[in-house]
Amino acid sequence: MTLKVGVVFWVLVAWRTPGGEPWDAPAFWTVVYPIALVIAAVLGACFPRHAWLWGLLLMLLQVPVVAVMSGVGPLLLAGLVYALVLAVPAMAIAAAAGALRRRLQSASV
């Protein structure tokens, strides 16, 4: 399910982006990335065990989407590094959401 959410999100972004690369979207920093961070938080809260992993996977899913939409090119490795950098805040947010969910569950018991 988590992978499907990530793939669908990035495919929709790539489909709306000239060139098919989500990180090249005109509204990447103002709309796309914040939405991705919210998705990471929701996934971390829904699946609190190893929640940080969902932020990592969500951001890394950009790379195969770009490979399919735009083709494999010489800058794909740079895209992977870029996705890893973008994953750091997503991992922190997902981990925080997962920790909050676990804390709320333990407080209600």
PDB file of N, CA, C and O in Angstrom, residues 9-87:
ATOM      1  N   PHE A   9       1.586   9.115  -6.303  1.00  0.00           N
ATOM      2  CA  PHE A   9       1.879  10.528  -6.072  1.00  0.00           C
ATOM      3  C   PHE A   9       2.924  11.043  -7.046  1.00  0.00           C
ATOM      4  O   PHE A   9       2.729  12.056  -7.718  1.00  0.00           O
ATOM      5  N   TRP A  10       4.051  10.341  -7.158  1.00  0.00           N
ATOM      6  CA  TRP A  10       5.133  10.821  -8.025  1.00  0.00           C
ATOM      7  C   TRP A  10       4.783  10.713  -9.504  1.00  0.00           C
ATOM      8  O   TRP A  10       5.205  11.544 -10.300  1.00  0.00           O
ATOM      9  N   VAL A  11       3.996   9.717  -9.879  1.00  0.00           N
ATOM     10  CA  VAL A  11       3.556   9.627 -11.283  1.00  0.00           C
ATOM     11  C   VAL A  11       2.666  10.821 -11.620  1.00  0.00           C
ATOM     12  O   VAL A  11       2.810  11.434 -12.687  1.00  0.00           O
ATOM     13  N   LEU A  12       1.763  11.165 -10.715  1.00  0.00           N
ATOM     14  CA  LEU A  12       0.900  12.336 -10.959  1.00  0.00           C
ATOM     15  C   LEU A  12       1.726  13.613 -11.066  1.00  0.00           C
ATOM     16  O   LEU A  12       1.476  14.452 -11.929  1.00  0.00           O
ATOM     17  N   VAL A  13       2.705  13.773 -10.193  1.00  0.00           N
ATOM     18  CA  VAL A  13       3.572  14.960 -10.247  1.00  0.00           C
ATOM     19  C   VAL A  13       4.377  14.961 -11.540  1.00  0.00           C
ATOM     20  O   VAL A  13       4.460  15.986 -12.232  1.00  0.00           O
ATOM     21  N   ALA A  14       4.967  13.821 -11.894  1.00  0.00           N
ATOM     22  CA  ALA A  14       5.779  13.735 -13.116  1.00  0.00           C
ATOM     23  C   ALA A  14       4.925  13.978 -14.356  1.00  0.00           C
ATOM     24  O   ALA A  14       5.371  14.621 -15.309  1.00  0.00           O
ATOM     25  N   TRP A  15       3.716  13.479 -14.331  1.00  0.00           N
ATOM     26  CA  TRP A  15       2.801  13.650 -15.463  1.00  0.00           C
ATOM     27  C   TRP A  15       2.486  15.120 -15.691  1.00  0.00           C
ATOM     28  O   TRP A  15       2.348  15.560 -16.821  1.00  0.00           O
ATOM     29  N   ARG A  16       2.428  15.892 -14.614  1.00  0.00           N
ATOM     30  CA  ARG A  16       2.109  17.318 -14.704  1.00  0.00           C
ATOM     31  C   ARG A  16       3.349  18.200 -14.887  1.00  0.00           C
ATOM     32  O   ARG A  16       3.231  19.410 -15.020  1.00  0.00           O
ATOM     33  N   THR A  17       4.525  17.592 -14.884  1.00  0.00           N
ATOM     34  CA  THR A  17       5.773  18.344 -14.966  1.00  0.00           C
ATOM     35  C   THR A  17       6.395  18.199 -16.346  1.00  0.00           C
ATOM     36  O   THR A  17       6.586  17.077 -16.811  1.00  0.00           O
ATOM     37  N   PRO A  18       6.730  19.320 -16.979  1.00  0.00           N
ATOM     38  CA  PRO A  18       7.433  19.211 -18.268  1.00  0.00           C
ATOM     39  C   PRO A  18       8.755  18.459 -18.066  1.00  0.00           C
ATOM     40  O   PRO A  18       9.520  18.761 -17.165  1.00  0.00           O
ATOM     41  N   GLY A  19       8.996  17.463 -18.887  1.00  0.00           N
ATOM     42  CA  GLY A  19      10.211  16.660 -18.758  1.00  0.00           C
ATOM     43  C   GLY A  19      10.031  15.444 -17.877  1.00  0.00           C
ATOM     44  O   GLY A  19      10.877  14.571 -17.857  1.00  0.00           O
ATOM     45  N   GLY A  20       8.960  15.385 -17.098  1.00  0.00           N
ATOM     46  CA  GLY A  20       8.655  14.215 -16.290  1.00  0.00           C
ATOM     47  C   GLY A  20       9.484  14.024 -15.044  1.00  0.00           C
ATOM     48  O   GLY A  20       9.458  12.955 -14.452  1.00  0.00           O
ATOM     49  N   GLU A  21      10.222  15.028 -14.617  1.00  0.00           N
ATOM     50  CA  GLU A  21      11.039  14.902 -13.414  1.00  0.00           C
ATOM     51  C   GLU A  21      10.391  15.712 -12.292  1.00  0.00           C
ATOM     52  O   GLU A  21      10.355  16.944 -12.345  1.00  0.00           O
ATOM     53  N   PRO A  22       9.881  15.034 -11.243  1.00  0.00           N
ATOM     54  CA  PRO A  22       9.158  15.732 -10.187  1.00  0.00           C
ATOM     55  C   PRO A  22       9.930  16.893  -9.569  1.00  0.00           C
ATOM     56  O   PRO A  22       9.357  17.940  -9.275  1.00  0.00           O
ATOM     57  N   TRP A  23      11.247  16.729  -9.386  1.00  0.00           N
ATOM     58  CA  TRP A  23      12.022  17.794  -8.747  1.00  0.00           C
ATOM     59  C   TRP A  23      12.180  19.012  -9.647  1.00  0.00           C
ATOM     60  O   TRP A  23      12.664  20.044  -9.202  1.00  0.00           O
ATOM     61  N   ASP A  24      11.779  18.908 -10.914  1.00  0.00           N
ATOM     62  CA  ASP A  24      11.797  20.060 -11.816  1.00  0.00           C
ATOM     63  C   ASP A  24      10.447  20.759 -11.906  1.00  0.00           C
ATOM     64  O   ASP A  24      10.298  21.711 -12.668  1.00  0.00           O
ATOM     65  N   ALA A  25       9.463  20.277 -11.154  1.00  0.00           N
ATOM     66  CA  ALA A  25       8.136  20.899 -11.181  1.00  0.00           C
ATOM     67  C   ALA A  25       8.244  22.350 -10.727  1.00  0.00           C
ATOM     68  O   ALA A  25       8.962  22.652  -9.766  1.00  0.00           O
ATOM     69  N   PRO A  26       7.556  23.277 -11.405  1.00  0.00           N
ATOM     70  CA  PRO A  26       7.624  24.684 -11.013  1.00  0.00           C
ATOM     71  C   PRO A  26       7.231  24.920  -9.550  1.00  0.00           C
ATOM     72  O   PRO A  26       7.798  25.780  -8.889  1.00  0.00           O
ATOM     73  N   ALA A  27       6.309  24.136  -9.046  1.00  0.00           N
ATOM     74  CA  ALA A  27       5.843  24.325  -7.672  1.00  0.00           C
ATOM     75  C   ALA A  27       6.408  23.253  -6.737  1.00  0.00           C
ATOM     76  O   ALA A  27       5.789  22.938  -5.717  1.00  0.00           O
ATOM     77  N   PHE A  28       7.575  22.717  -7.060  1.00  0.00           N
ATOM     78  CA  PHE A  28       8.112  21.628  -6.247  1.00  0.00           C
ATOM     79  C   PHE A  28       8.277  22.035  -4.792  1.00  0.00           C
ATOM     80  O   PHE A  28       7.810  21.354  -3.886  1.00  0.00           O
ATOM     81  N   TRP A  29       8.945  23.163  -4.540  1.00  0.00           N
ATOM     82  CA  TRP A  29       9.249  23.560  -3.162  1.00  0.00           C
ATOM     83  C   TRP A  29       8.048  24.130  -2.424  1.00  0.00           C
ATOM     84  O   TRP A  29       8.002  24.068  -1.197  1.00  0.00           O
ATOM     85  N   THR A  30       7.093  24.674  -3.162  1.00  0.00           N
ATOM     86  CA  THR A  30       5.951  25.316  -2.499  1.00  0.00           C
ATOM     87  C   THR A  30       4.733  24.409  -2.366  1.00  0.00           C
ATOM     88  O   THR A  30       3.908  24.623  -1.482  1.00  0.00           O
ATOM     89  N   VAL A  31       4.612  23.411  -3.233  1.00  0.00           N
ATOM     90  CA  VAL A  31       3.432  22.544  -3.201  1.00  0.00           C
ATOM     91  C   VAL A  31       3.820  21.068  -3.100  1.00  0.00           C
ATOM     92  O   VAL A  31       3.401  20.372  -2.176  1.00  0.00           O
ATOM     93  N   VAL A  32       4.604  20.585  -4.039  1.00  0.00           N
ATOM     94  CA  VAL A  32       4.876  19.152  -4.164  1.00  0.00           C
ATOM     95  C   VAL A  32       5.633  18.610  -2.950  1.00  0.00           C
ATOM     96  O   VAL A  32       5.203  17.622  -2.333  1.00  0.00           O
ATOM     97  N   TYR A  33       6.742  19.232  -2.597  1.00  0.00           N
ATOM     98  CA  TYR A  33       7.541  18.722  -1.481  1.00  0.00           C
ATOM     99  C   TYR A  33       6.785  18.809  -0.159  1.00  0.00           C
ATOM    100  O   TYR A  33       6.792  17.833   0.613  1.00  0.00           O
ATOM    101  N   PRO A  34       6.092  19.924   0.123  1.00  0.00           N
ATOM    102  CA  PRO A  34       5.287  19.936   1.358  1.00  0.00           C
ATOM    103  C   PRO A  34       4.219  18.837   1.393  1.00  0.00           C
ATOM    104  O   PRO A  34       3.994  18.227   2.439  1.00  0.00           O
ATOM    105  N   ILE A  35       3.577  18.562   0.259  1.00  0.00           N
ATOM    106  CA  ILE A  35       2.592  17.478   0.224  1.00  0.00           C
ATOM    107  C   ILE A  35       3.288  16.144   0.483  1.00  0.00           C
ATOM    108  O   ILE A  35       2.772  15.293   1.217  1.00  0.00           O
ATOM    109  N   ALA A  36       4.464  15.955  -0.098  1.00  0.00           N
ATOM    110  CA  ALA A  36       5.218  14.714   0.130  1.00  0.00           C
ATOM    111  C   ALA A  36       5.567  14.565   1.616  1.00  0.00           C
ATOM    112  O   ALA A  36       5.503  13.456   2.160  1.00  0.00           O
ATOM    113  N   LEU A  37       5.909  15.658   2.277  1.00  0.00           N
ATOM    114  CA  LEU A  37       6.225  15.592   3.704  1.00  0.00           C
ATOM    115  C   LEU A  37       4.987  15.239   4.520  1.00  0.00           C
ATOM    116  O   LEU A  37       5.073  14.490   5.504  1.00  0.00           O
ATOM    117  N   VAL A  38       3.834  15.745   4.117  1.00  0.00           N
ATOM    118  CA  VAL A  38       2.584  15.391   4.800  1.00  0.00           C
ATOM    119  C   VAL A  38       2.283  13.907   4.588  1.00  0.00           C
ATOM    120  O   VAL A  38       1.885  13.205   5.526  1.00  0.00           O
ATOM    121  N   ILE A  39       2.488  13.426   3.377  1.00  0.00           N
ATOM    122  CA  ILE A  39       2.289  11.996   3.104  1.00  0.00           C
ATOM    123  C   ILE A  39       3.230  11.164   3.970  1.00  0.00           C
ATOM    124  O   ILE A  39       2.830  10.140   4.537  1.00  0.00           O
ATOM    125  N   ALA A  40       4.475  11.596   4.095  1.00  0.00           N
ATOM    126  CA  ALA A  40       5.440  10.880   4.939  1.00  0.00           C
ATOM    127  C   ALA A  40       4.959  10.844   6.392  1.00  0.00           C
ATOM    128  O   ALA A  40       5.065   9.805   7.061  1.00  0.00           O
ATOM    129  N   ALA A  41       4.417  11.953   6.868  1.00  0.00           N
ATOM    130  CA  ALA A  41       3.908  12.008   8.244  1.00  0.00           C
ATOM    131  C   ALA A  41       2.724  11.062   8.420  1.00  0.00           C
ATOM    132  O   ALA A  41       2.640  10.332   9.418  1.00  0.00           O
ATOM    133  N   VAL A  42       1.824  11.052   7.466  1.00  0.00           N
ATOM    134  CA  VAL A  42       0.651  10.166   7.540  1.00  0.00           C
ATOM    135  C   VAL A  42       1.093   8.704   7.522  1.00  0.00           C
ATOM    136  O   VAL A  42       0.605   7.889   8.309  1.00  0.00           O
ATOM    137  N   LEU A  43       2.019   8.378   6.628  1.00  0.00           N
ATOM    138  CA  LEU A  43       2.507   7.006   6.567  1.00  0.00           C
ATOM    139  C   LEU A  43       3.216   6.614   7.859  1.00  0.00           C
ATOM    140  O   LEU A  43       3.045   5.502   8.355  1.00  0.00           O
ATOM    141  N   GLY A  44       4.009   7.533   8.410  1.00  0.00           N
ATOM    142  CA  GLY A  44       4.689   7.259   9.673  1.00  0.00           C
ATOM    143  C   GLY A  44       3.710   7.037  10.811  1.00  0.00           C
ATOM    144  O   GLY A  44       3.919   6.172  11.664  1.00  0.00           O
ATOM    145  N   ALA A  45       2.620   7.792  10.813  1.00  0.00           N
ATOM    146  CA  ALA A  45       1.602   7.630  11.855  1.00  0.00           C
ATOM    147  C   ALA A  45       0.801   6.342  11.650  1.00  0.00           C
ATOM    148  O   ALA A  45       0.438   5.670  12.616  1.00  0.00           O
ATOM    149  N   CYS A  46       0.532   6.000  10.412  1.00  0.00           N
ATOM    150  CA  CYS A  46      -0.242   4.781  10.125  1.00  0.00           C
ATOM    151  C   CYS A  46       0.568   3.517  10.374  1.00  0.00           C
ATOM    152  O   CYS A  46       0.023   2.488  10.773  1.00  0.00           O
ATOM    153  N   PHE A  47       1.853   3.599  10.108  1.00  0.00           N
ATOM    154  CA  PHE A  47       2.744   2.448  10.259  1.00  0.00           C
ATOM    155  C   PHE A  47       3.918   2.864  11.147  1.00  0.00           C
ATOM    156  O   PHE A  47       5.020   3.116  10.651  1.00  0.00           O
ATOM    157  N   PRO A  48       3.685   2.965  12.459  1.00  0.00           N
ATOM    158  CA  PRO A  48       4.693   3.563  13.339  1.00  0.00           C
ATOM    159  C   PRO A  48       5.959   2.748  13.563  1.00  0.00           C
ATOM    160  O   PRO A  48       6.970   3.295  13.987  1.00  0.00           O
ATOM    161  N   ARG A  49       5.909   1.463  13.266  1.00  0.00           N
ATOM    162  CA  ARG A  49       7.124   0.664  13.445  1.00  0.00           C
ATOM    163  C   ARG A  49       8.092   0.980  12.306  1.00  0.00           C
ATOM    164  O   ARG A  49       7.744   0.856  11.133  1.00  0.00           O
ATOM    165  N   HIS A  50       9.287   1.401  12.630  1.00  0.00           N
ATOM    166  CA  HIS A  50      10.292   1.821  11.647  1.00  0.00           C
ATOM    167  C   HIS A  50       9.723   2.925  10.751  1.00  0.00           C
ATOM    168  O   HIS A  50       9.902   2.903   9.523  1.00  0.00           O
ATOM    169  N   ALA A  51       9.046   3.885  11.335  1.00  0.00           N
ATOM    170  CA  ALA A  51       8.339   4.927  10.582  1.00  0.00           C
ATOM    171  C   ALA A  51       9.267   5.720   9.666  1.00  0.00           C
ATOM    172  O   ALA A  51       8.851   6.146   8.588  1.00  0.00           O
ATOM    173  N   TRP A  52      10.504   5.913  10.058  1.00  0.00           N
ATOM    174  CA  TRP A  52      11.449   6.686   9.241  1.00  0.00           C
ATOM    175  C   TRP A  52      11.596   6.091   7.844  1.00  0.00           C
ATOM    176  O   TRP A  52      11.855   6.799   6.872  1.00  0.00           O
ATOM    177  N   LEU A  53      11.423   4.770   7.758  1.00  0.00           N
ATOM    178  CA  LEU A  53      11.590   4.084   6.484  1.00  0.00           C
ATOM    179  C   LEU A  53      10.594   4.581   5.431  1.00  0.00           C
ATOM    180  O   LEU A  53      10.917   4.654   4.253  1.00  0.00           O
ATOM    181  N   TRP A  54       9.406   4.947   5.862  1.00  0.00           N
ATOM    182  CA  TRP A  54       8.384   5.399   4.907  1.00  0.00           C
ATOM    183  C   TRP A  54       8.769   6.722   4.267  1.00  0.00           C
ATOM    184  O   TRP A  54       8.505   6.941   3.090  1.00  0.00           O
ATOM    185  N   GLY A  55       9.393   7.606   5.027  1.00  0.00           N
ATOM    186  CA  GLY A  55       9.884   8.859   4.445  1.00  0.00           C
ATOM    187  C   GLY A  55      10.972   8.610   3.417  1.00  0.00           C
ATOM    188  O   GLY A  55      10.998   9.220   2.348  1.00  0.00           O
ATOM    189  N   LEU A  56      11.870   7.675   3.726  1.00  0.00           N
ATOM    190  CA  LEU A  56      12.940   7.322   2.794  1.00  0.00           C
ATOM    191  C   LEU A  56      12.363   6.726   1.511  1.00  0.00           C
ATOM    192  O   LEU A  56      12.696   7.157   0.404  1.00  0.00           O
ATOM    193  N   LEU A  57      11.492   5.738   1.661  1.00  0.00           N
ATOM    194  CA  LEU A  57      10.913   5.093   0.485  1.00  0.00           C
ATOM    195  C   LEU A  57      10.116   6.068  -0.367  1.00  0.00           C
ATOM    196  O   LEU A  57      10.208   6.043  -1.595  1.00  0.00           O
ATOM    197  N   LEU A  58       9.346   6.906   0.283  1.00  0.00           N
ATOM    198  CA  LEU A  58       8.527   7.865  -0.459  1.00  0.00           C
ATOM    199  C   LEU A  58       9.394   8.747  -1.351  1.00  0.00           C
ATOM    200  O   LEU A  58       9.097   8.940  -2.529  1.00  0.00           O
ATOM    201  N   MET A  59      10.469   9.268  -0.812  1.00  0.00           N
ATOM    202  CA  MET A  59      11.324  10.149  -1.607  1.00  0.00           C
ATOM    203  C   MET A  59      12.121   9.392  -2.660  1.00  0.00           C
ATOM    204  O   MET A  59      12.320   9.886  -3.769  1.00  0.00           O
ATOM    205  N   LEU A  60      12.569   8.193  -2.340  1.00  0.00           N
ATOM    206  CA  LEU A  60      13.345   7.415  -3.312  1.00  0.00           C
ATOM    207  C   LEU A  60      12.493   6.941  -4.484  1.00  0.00           C
ATOM    208  O   LEU A  60      13.019   6.682  -5.565  1.00  0.00           O
ATOM    209  N   LEU A  61      11.192   6.851  -4.291  1.00  0.00           N
ATOM    210  CA  LEU A  61      10.319   6.412  -5.379  1.00  0.00           C
ATOM    211  C   LEU A  61      10.295   7.397  -6.547  1.00  0.00           C
ATOM    212  O   LEU A  61       9.865   7.035  -7.642  1.00  0.00           O
ATOM    213  N   GLN A  62      10.787   8.614  -6.326  1.00  0.00           N
ATOM    214  CA  GLN A  62      10.892   9.564  -7.436  1.00  0.00           C
ATOM    215  C   GLN A  62      11.808   9.014  -8.532  1.00  0.00           C
ATOM    216  O   GLN A  62      11.558   9.227  -9.714  1.00  0.00           O
ATOM    217  N   VAL A  63      12.861   8.325  -8.126  1.00  0.00           N
ATOM    218  CA  VAL A  63      13.891   7.891  -9.076  1.00  0.00           C
ATOM    219  C   VAL A  63      13.353   6.883 -10.096  1.00  0.00           C
ATOM    220  O   VAL A  63      13.520   7.100 -11.302  1.00  0.00           O
ATOM    221  N   PRO A  64      12.696   5.800  -9.678  1.00  0.00           N
ATOM    222  CA  PRO A  64      12.164   4.902 -10.705  1.00  0.00           C
ATOM    223  C   PRO A  64      11.062   5.545 -11.545  1.00  0.00           C
ATOM    224  O   PRO A  64      10.933   5.242 -12.732  1.00  0.00           O
ATOM    225  N   VAL A  65      10.297   6.445 -10.942  1.00  0.00           N
ATOM    226  CA  VAL A  65       9.266   7.151 -11.721  1.00  0.00           C
ATOM    227  C   VAL A  65       9.927   7.995 -12.808  1.00  0.00           C
ATOM    228  O   VAL A  65       9.494   7.987 -13.960  1.00  0.00           O
ATOM    229  N   VAL A  66      10.990   8.695 -12.471  1.00  0.00           N
ATOM    230  CA  VAL A  66      11.717   9.490 -13.462  1.00  0.00           C
ATOM    231  C   VAL A  66      12.310   8.577 -14.528  1.00  0.00           C
ATOM    232  O   VAL A  66      12.258   8.896 -15.721  1.00  0.00           O
ATOM    233  N   ALA A  67      12.859   7.439 -14.122  1.00  0.00           N
ATOM    234  CA  ALA A  67      13.454   6.513 -15.089  1.00  0.00           C
ATOM    235  C   ALA A  67      12.410   6.022 -16.087  1.00  0.00           C
ATOM    236  O   ALA A  67      12.700   5.903 -17.280  1.00  0.00           O
ATOM    237  N   VAL A  68      11.204   5.767 -15.612  1.00  0.00           N
ATOM    238  CA  VAL A  68      10.143   5.295 -16.506  1.00  0.00           C
ATOM    239  C   VAL A  68       9.599   6.435 -17.362  1.00  0.00           C
ATOM    240  O   VAL A  68       9.383   6.271 -18.567  1.00  0.00           O
ATOM    241  N   MET A  69       9.385   7.602 -16.754  1.00  0.00           N
ATOM    242  CA  MET A  69       8.758   8.718 -17.466  1.00  0.00           C
ATOM    243  C   MET A  69       9.728   9.418 -18.424  1.00  0.00           C
ATOM    244  O   MET A  69       9.323   9.847 -19.497  1.00  0.00           O
ATOM    245  N   SER A  70      10.985   9.553 -18.011  1.00  0.00           N
ATOM    246  CA  SER A  70      11.944  10.329 -18.801  1.00  0.00           C
ATOM    247  C   SER A  70      13.055   9.491 -19.422  1.00  0.00           C
ATOM    248  O   SER A  70      13.819   9.987 -20.228  1.00  0.00           O
ATOM    249  N   GLY A  71      13.187   8.278 -18.961  1.00  0.00           N
ATOM    250  CA  GLY A  71      14.270   7.440 -19.438  1.00  0.00           C
ATOM    251  C   GLY A  71      15.476   7.535 -18.518  1.00  0.00           C
ATOM    252  O   GLY A  71      15.590   8.442 -17.707  1.00  0.00           O
ATOM    253  N   VAL A  72      16.344   6.577 -18.663  1.00  0.00           N
ATOM    254  CA  VAL A  72      17.563   6.544 -17.855  1.00  0.00           C
ATOM    255  C   VAL A  72      18.611   7.378 -18.571  1.00  0.00           C
ATOM    256  O   VAL A  72      18.930   7.127 -19.722  1.00  0.00           O
ATOM    257  N   GLY A  73      19.118   8.374 -17.883  1.00  0.00           N
ATOM    258  CA  GLY A  73      20.123   9.245 -18.466  1.00  0.00           C
ATOM    259  C   GLY A  73      21.326   9.368 -17.560  1.00  0.00           C
ATOM    260  O   GLY A  73      21.372   8.780 -16.476  1.00  0.00           O
ATOM    261  N   PRO A  74      22.300  10.160 -17.976  1.00  0.00           N
ATOM    262  CA  PRO A  74      23.529  10.293 -17.201  1.00  0.00           C
ATOM    263  C   PRO A  74      23.333  10.995 -15.855  1.00  0.00           C
ATOM    264  O   PRO A  74      24.155  10.852 -14.970  1.00  0.00           O
ATOM    265  N   LEU A  75      22.238  11.726 -15.704  1.00  0.00           N
ATOM    266  CA  LEU A  75      22.010  12.438 -14.446  1.00  0.00           C
ATOM    267  C   LEU A  75      21.143  11.665 -13.466  1.00  0.00           C
ATOM    268  O   LEU A  75      20.784  12.180 -12.414  1.00  0.00           O
ATOM    269  N   LEU A  76      20.815  10.425 -13.790  1.00  0.00           N
ATOM    270  CA  LEU A  76      19.961   9.645 -12.898  1.00  0.00           C
ATOM    271  C   LEU A  76      20.632   9.411 -11.544  1.00  0.00           C
ATOM    272  O   LEU A  76      19.974   9.453 -10.511  1.00  0.00           O
ATOM    273  N   LEU A  77      21.942   9.203 -11.537  1.00  0.00           N
ATOM    274  CA  LEU A  77      22.654   9.035 -10.270  1.00  0.00           C
ATOM    275  C   LEU A  77      22.572  10.316  -9.436  1.00  0.00           C
ATOM    276  O   LEU A  77      22.376  10.264  -8.226  1.00  0.00           O
ATOM    277  N   ALA A  78      22.697  11.453 -10.095  1.00  0.00           N
ATOM    278  CA  ALA A  78      22.538  12.729  -9.380  1.00  0.00           C
ATOM    279  C   ALA A  78      21.129  12.844  -8.817  1.00  0.00           C
ATOM    280  O   ALA A  78      20.933  13.354  -7.706  1.00  0.00           O
ATOM    281  N   GLY A  79      20.147  12.368  -9.566  1.00  0.00           N
ATOM    282  CA  GLY A  79      18.769  12.368  -9.080  1.00  0.00           C
ATOM    283  C   GLY A  79      18.603  11.492  -7.857  1.00  0.00           C
ATOM    284  O   GLY A  79      17.865  11.835  -6.934  1.00  0.00           O
ATOM    285  N   LEU A  80      19.299  10.364  -7.833  1.00  0.00           N
ATOM    286  CA  LEU A  80      19.248   9.484  -6.671  1.00  0.00           C
ATOM    287  C   LEU A  80      19.834  10.171  -5.441  1.00  0.00           C
ATOM    288  O   LEU A  80      19.255  10.127  -4.357  1.00  0.00           O
ATOM    289  N   VAL A  81      20.964  10.833  -5.621  1.00  0.00           N
ATOM    290  CA  VAL A  81      21.581  11.569  -4.505  1.00  0.00           C
ATOM    291  C   VAL A  81      20.649  12.689  -4.034  1.00  0.00           C
ATOM    292  O   VAL A  81      20.455  12.881  -2.834  1.00  0.00           O
ATOM    293  N   TYR A  82      20.049  13.388  -4.978  1.00  0.00           N
ATOM    294  CA  TYR A  82      19.109  14.460  -4.649  1.00  0.00           C
ATOM    295  C   TYR A  82      17.916  13.896  -3.872  1.00  0.00           C
ATOM    296  O   TYR A  82      17.487  14.478  -2.870  1.00  0.00           O
ATOM    297  N   ALA A  83      17.395  12.765  -4.311  1.00  0.00           N
ATOM    298  CA  ALA A  83      16.268  12.144  -3.611  1.00  0.00           C
ATOM    299  C   ALA A  83      16.667  11.731  -2.197  1.00  0.00           C
ATOM    300  O   ALA A  83      15.868  11.848  -1.261  1.00  0.00           O
ATOM    301  N   LEU A  84      17.898  11.260  -2.029  1.00  0.00           N
ATOM    302  CA  LEU A  84      18.369  10.902  -0.695  1.00  0.00           C
ATOM    303  C   LEU A  84      18.453  12.122   0.219  1.00  0.00           C
ATOM    304  O   LEU A  84      18.108  12.052   1.400  1.00  0.00           O
ATOM    305  N   VAL A  85      18.901  13.234  -0.313  1.00  0.00           N
ATOM    306  CA  VAL A  85      18.962  14.468   0.479  1.00  0.00           C
ATOM    307  C   VAL A  85      17.549  14.918   0.852  1.00  0.00           C
ATOM    308  O   VAL A  85      17.283  15.300   2.001  1.00  0.00           O
ATOM    309  N   LEU A  86      16.632  14.858  -0.111  1.00  0.00           N
ATOM    310  CA  LEU A  86      15.247  15.228   0.158  1.00  0.00           C
ATOM    311  C   LEU A  86      14.597  14.274   1.160  1.00  0.00           C
ATOM    312  O   LEU A  86      13.635  14.653   1.849  1.00  0.00           O
ATOM    313  N   ALA A  87      15.098  13.068   1.252  1.00  0.00           N
ATOM    314  CA  ALA A  87      14.523  12.071   2.148  1.00  0.00           C
ATOM    315  C   ALA A  87      14.813  12.355   3.613  1.00  0.00           C
ATOM    316  O   ALA A  87      14.053  11.922   4.480  1.00  0.00           O
TER     317      ALA A  87
END
